[in-house]
Amino acid sequence: MIDSNAAGVVKSILESIEVPPSSYETARARYKNLGEWFSRPESACAAYNPHIYSQGSFRLGTAVRPITKDGEYDLDVGCRLRSGITTFTHTQQFLKSLVGLEMARYREARQIKAPLEEKRRCWRLAYADQLSFHLDLVPSIPAMEALRKSLSEGMTAEGLDLALVGAVAAYAGSITDNVDPAFAVVSPSWRVSNSEGFALWFESRMRIAARLLQERA
């Protein structure tokens, strides 16, 4: 049992790190704007059916305020090119360079002063308007069918709901990694990520937890 003083301290801490709703709205506006940019007819990525989506703490609703006043929020974004590129036809380097080209154009068009930085698996762009943040954009393509099938079988064996299994597996993707020995050659052995699928699973767990708390109350 937590006494009232301890409960008050916990409440105060939570309030100090909680992200205000306005910050979530600003983040959503950034994702939407970037998605519109990548999908415009002139985009180098338009022919590959781009899909921009949030991931990480903002996607899960678990983001916290920066530790310092001049600190930045970390916005994690995925860029899935859903057609025209596979691990058997293109290199990771091609995909990352293609997405990087469009990010550079976005930076120029939005007159962002900070340089575009290439990180191991993403492109980073830092800027501030209503919200001071850096945006990490991870390029990816859909994972091959064999990998999605393997993922589905593994989750089914763990007893997960079949509808959830299918939804989660459908979001699996292959991402770029510039320290991968096969980065510059055509190879099926790309690293795999599934942030959207994980978000679906996480949300399903939260619904179960909320239901249990209601029943206990």
CSV table of C-alpha atoms in Angstrom, one decimal:
chain,number,residue,atom,x,y,z
A,1,MET,CA,0.0,0.0,0.0
A,2,ILE,CA,1.4,3.4,-1.0
A,3,ASP,CA,0.8,6.1,1.6
A,4,SER,CA,-0.6,9.5,0.6
A,5,ASN,CA,2.8,11.3,0.7
A,6,ALA,CA,4.4,8.8,-1.5
A,7,ALA,CA,1.4,8.9,-3.9
A,8,GLY,CA,1.8,12.6,-4.0
A,9,VAL,CA,5.4,12.4,-5.0
A,10,VAL,CA,4.7,9.9,-7.7
A,11,LYS,CA,1.9,12.1,-9.1
A,12,SER,CA,4.2,15.1,-9.1
A,13,ILE,CA,6.9,13.2,-11.0
A,14,LEU,CA,4.5,12.0,-13.5
A,15,GLU,CA,3.1,15.4,-14.1
A,16,SER,CA,6.6,16.9,-14.6
A,17,ILE,CA,7.5,14.4,-17.4
A,18,GLU,CA,4.1,14.1,-19.1
A,19,VAL,CA,4.0,15.3,-22.7
A,20,PRO,CA,1.2,17.8,-23.2
A,21,PRO,CA,-1.5,17.0,-25.7
A,22,SER,CA,-0.4,19.9,-27.9
A,23,SER,CA,3.0,18.3,-28.4
A,24,TYR,CA,1.3,15.1,-29.7
A,25,GLU,CA,-0.8,17.2,-32.0
A,26,THR,CA,2.4,18.9,-33.3
A,27,ALA,CA,4.1,15.6,-33.8
A,28,ARG,CA,1.2,14.2,-35.8
A,29,ALA,CA,1.2,17.3,-38.0
A,30,ARG,CA,4.9,16.7,-38.7
A,31,TYR,CA,4.3,13.0,-39.7
A,32,LYS,CA,1.4,14.1,-41.9
A,33,ASN,CA,3.4,16.9,-43.6
A,34,LEU,CA,6.3,14.5,-44.3
A,35,GLY,CA,3.9,11.9,-45.7
A,36,GLU,CA,2.5,14.5,-48.1
A,37,TRP,CA,5.9,15.5,-49.2
A,38,PHE,CA,7.1,11.9,-50.0
A,39,SER,CA,3.9,11.2,-51.9
A,40,ARG,CA,3.8,14.3,-54.0
A,41,PRO,CA,4.2,13.6,-57.8
A,42,GLU,CA,7.6,15.2,-58.0
A,43,SER,CA,9.0,13.0,-55.2
A,44,ALA,CA,11.8,10.6,-56.0
A,45,CYS,CA,9.9,8.1,-53.9
A,46,ALA,CA,6.4,8.6,-55.3
A,47,ALA,CA,6.7,5.7,-57.8
A,48,TYR,CA,7.5,3.3,-54.9
A,49,ASN,CA,4.2,3.9,-53.0
A,50,PRO,CA,5.7,5.6,-49.9
A,51,HIS,CA,4.1,5.2,-46.5
A,52,ILE,CA,5.2,7.5,-43.6
A,53,TYR,CA,4.3,6.4,-40.1
A,54,SER,CA,5.1,7.2,-36.5
A,55,GLN,CA,7.0,4.7,-34.3
A,56,GLY,CA,8.7,4.7,-31.0
A,57,SER,CA,7.4,6.5,-27.9
A,58,PHE,CA,5.1,9.0,-29.7
A,59,ARG,CA,3.4,6.1,-31.5
A,60,LEU,CA,3.0,4.2,-28.2
A,61,GLY,CA,1.9,7.2,-26.2
A,62,THR,CA,4.8,6.8,-23.8
A,63,ALA,CA,6.9,9.9,-24.7
A,64,VAL,CA,8.2,12.1,-21.9
A,65,ARG,CA,9.4,15.7,-21.8
A,66,PRO,CA,13.1,16.4,-22.5
A,67,ILE,CA,15.2,16.4,-19.3
A,68,THR,CA,16.5,19.9,-19.8
A,69,LYS,CA,14.7,23.1,-20.9
A,70,ASP,CA,16.7,23.2,-24.2
A,71,GLY,CA,16.4,19.5,-24.8
A,72,GLU,CA,14.8,18.0,-27.9
A,73,TYR,CA,11.9,15.6,-28.3
A,74,ASP,CA,12.9,12.5,-30.3
A,75,LEU,CA,10.4,11.8,-33.1
A,76,ASP,CA,10.8,8.3,-34.6
A,77,VAL,CA,9.4,7.9,-38.1
A,78,GLY,CA,9.3,5.1,-40.6
A,79,CYS,CA,9.4,5.4,-44.4
A,80,ARG,CA,8.1,2.2,-46.0
A,81,LEU,CA,8.4,2.1,-49.8
A,82,ARG,CA,5.7,-0.5,-50.4
A,83,SER,CA,6.3,-1.5,-54.0
A,84,GLY,CA,9.1,-1.7,-56.7
A,85,ILE,CA,12.0,-2.5,-54.4
A,86,THR,CA,12.9,-5.9,-52.9
A,87,THR,CA,15.9,-7.4,-51.2
A,88,PHE,CA,16.4,-9.4,-54.4
A,89,THR,CA,16.4,-6.4,-56.8
A,90,HIS,CA,18.0,-3.5,-54.9
A,91,THR,CA,20.6,-2.8,-52.3
A,92,GLN,CA,20.1,-1.2,-48.9
A,93,GLN,CA,22.4,1.6,-50.1
A,94,PHE,CA,20.0,2.4,-53.0
A,95,LEU,CA,17.0,2.6,-50.6
A,96,LYS,CA,18.7,4.7,-48.1
A,97,SER,CA,20.1,7.1,-50.7
A,98,LEU,CA,16.7,7.4,-52.3
A,99,VAL,CA,15.0,8.3,-49.1
A,100,GLY,CA,17.9,10.6,-48.1
A,101,LEU,CA,17.6,12.5,-51.4
A,102,GLU,CA,14.0,13.3,-50.6
A,103,MET,CA,14.8,14.2,-47.0
A,104,ALA,CA,17.4,16.7,-48.3
A,105,ARG,CA,14.8,18.2,-50.6
A,106,TYR,CA,12.3,18.4,-47.7
A,107,ARG,CA,14.9,20.2,-45.6
A,108,GLU,CA,15.6,22.7,-48.3
A,109,ALA,CA,12.0,23.4,-49.0
A,110,ARG,CA,11.2,23.9,-45.3
A,111,GLN,CA,14.3,26.1,-44.9
A,112,ILE,CA,15.6,24.0,-42.0
A,113,LYS,CA,19.0,25.3,-41.0
A,114,ALA,CA,20.3,22.1,-39.3
A,115,PRO,CA,22.1,19.7,-41.7
A,116,LEU,CA,20.7,16.4,-42.6
A,117,GLU,CA,22.6,13.7,-40.8
A,118,GLU,CA,23.1,10.1,-41.8
A,119,LYS,CA,22.9,7.7,-38.9
A,120,ARG,CA,23.4,3.9,-39.0
A,121,ARG,CA,19.8,3.0,-39.8
A,122,CYS,CA,18.1,6.3,-40.3
A,123,TRP,CA,18.3,9.9,-41.5
A,124,ARG,CA,18.2,12.6,-38.7
A,125,LEU,CA,16.8,16.1,-39.2
A,126,ALA,CA,16.6,18.5,-36.3
A,127,TYR,CA,14.5,21.7,-36.2
A,128,ALA,CA,12.3,23.8,-34.0
A,129,ASP,CA,9.0,25.7,-34.4
A,130,GLN,CA,6.2,25.0,-32.0
A,131,LEU,CA,8.2,21.9,-30.9
A,132,SER,CA,11.9,21.5,-30.6
A,133,PHE,CA,12.8,18.0,-31.9
A,134,HIS,CA,14.9,15.8,-34.0
A,135,LEU,CA,13.3,13.5,-36.4
A,136,ASP,CA,14.8,10.1,-37.1
A,137,LEU,CA,13.5,8.6,-40.4
A,138,VAL,CA,14.1,4.9,-41.0
A,139,PRO,CA,13.9,3.6,-44.6
A,140,SER,CA,12.3,0.2,-45.1
A,141,ILE,CA,10.5,-2.1,-47.5
A,142,PRO,CA,8.0,-4.9,-46.8
A,143,ALA,CA,9.6,-8.1,-45.5
A,144,MET,CA,9.5,-11.1,-47.8
A,145,GLU,CA,6.5,-13.4,-47.5
A,146,ALA,CA,8.6,-16.3,-46.1
A,147,LEU,CA,9.8,-14.1,-43.2
A,148,ARG,CA,6.2,-12.9,-42.5
A,149,LYS,CA,5.0,-16.5,-42.5
A,150,SER,CA,7.8,-17.5,-40.1
A,151,LEU,CA,6.8,-14.6,-37.8
A,152,SER,CA,3.2,-15.6,-37.9
A,153,GLU,CA,4.0,-19.2,-37.0
A,154,GLY,CA,6.1,-18.1,-34.0
A,155,MET,CA,3.4,-15.8,-32.6
A,156,THR,CA,0.7,-18.5,-33.2
A,157,ALA,CA,2.9,-21.0,-31.2
A,158,GLU,CA,2.9,-18.5,-28.3
A,159,GLY,CA,-0.9,-18.5,-28.2
A,160,LEU,CA,-1.6,-15.0,-29.6
A,161,ASP,CA,-5.0,-14.3,-31.2
A,162,LEU,CA,-4.9,-15.3,-34.9
A,163,ALA,CA,-6.4,-12.0,-36.0
A,164,LEU,CA,-3.7,-10.1,-34.1
A,165,VAL,CA,-1.0,-12.4,-35.5
A,166,GLY,CA,-2.0,-11.7,-39.1
A,167,ALA,CA,-2.1,-8.0,-38.5
A,168,VAL,CA,1.2,-7.9,-36.8
A,169,ALA,CA,3.0,-10.1,-39.3
A,170,ALA,CA,1.7,-8.0,-42.2
A,171,TYR,CA,3.7,-4.9,-41.0
A,172,ALA,CA,7.1,-6.7,-40.8
A,173,GLY,CA,9.7,-4.8,-42.9
A,174,SER,CA,13.4,-4.9,-43.9
A,175,ILE,CA,15.4,-1.9,-42.9
A,176,THR,CA,18.7,-0.3,-44.0
A,177,ASP,CA,21.9,-0.5,-41.9
A,178,ASN,CA,25.0,1.1,-43.3
A,179,VAL,CA,27.4,-1.1,-41.2
A,180,ASP,CA,25.9,-4.3,-42.6
A,181,PRO,CA,28.6,-6.0,-44.7
A,182,ALA,CA,25.9,-6.5,-47.4
A,183,PHE,CA,24.8,-2.8,-47.4
A,184,ALA,CA,26.1,-2.1,-50.9
A,185,VAL,CA,25.3,-5.4,-52.6
A,186,VAL,CA,22.1,-7.1,-53.5
A,187,SER,CA,21.4,-9.6,-50.7
A,188,PRO,CA,18.2,-11.0,-49.1
A,189,SER,CA,19.8,-10.8,-45.6
A,190,TRP,CA,18.5,-7.3,-44.5
A,191,ARG,CA,17.8,-6.5,-40.9
A,192,VAL,CA,14.2,-6.8,-39.9
A,193,SER,CA,12.0,-4.4,-37.9
A,194,ASN,CA,8.3,-4.3,-37.1
A,195,SER,CA,7.5,-1.1,-35.2
A,196,GLU,CA,3.9,-0.9,-36.5
A,197,GLY,CA,3.2,-4.5,-35.7
A,198,PHE,CA,4.7,-4.0,-32.2
A,199,ALA,CA,2.5,-1.0,-31.7
A,200,LEU,CA,-0.6,-3.1,-32.5
A,201,TRP,CA,0.5,-5.8,-30.0
A,202,PHE,CA,1.3,-3.2,-27.4
A,203,GLU,CA,-2.1,-1.6,-27.8
A,204,SER,CA,-3.8,-5.0,-27.5
A,205,ARG,CA,-1.9,-5.6,-24.2
A,206,MET,CA,-3.0,-2.2,-22.9
A,207,ARG,CA,-6.6,-3.0,-23.6
A,208,ILE,CA,-6.3,-6.2,-21.7
A,209,ALA,CA,-4.6,-4.4,-18.8
A,210,ALA,CA,-7.3,-1.7,-18.7
A,211,ARG,CA,-10.0,-4.3,-18.7
A,212,LEU,CA,-8.4,-6.2,-15.8
A,213,LEU,CA,-8.1,-3.0,-13.8
A,214,GLN,CA,-11.7,-2.2,-14.3
A,215,GLU,CA,-12.8,-5.7,-13.2
A,216,ARG,CA,-10.6,-5.4,-10.1
A,217,ALA,CA,-12.0,-2.0,-9.3
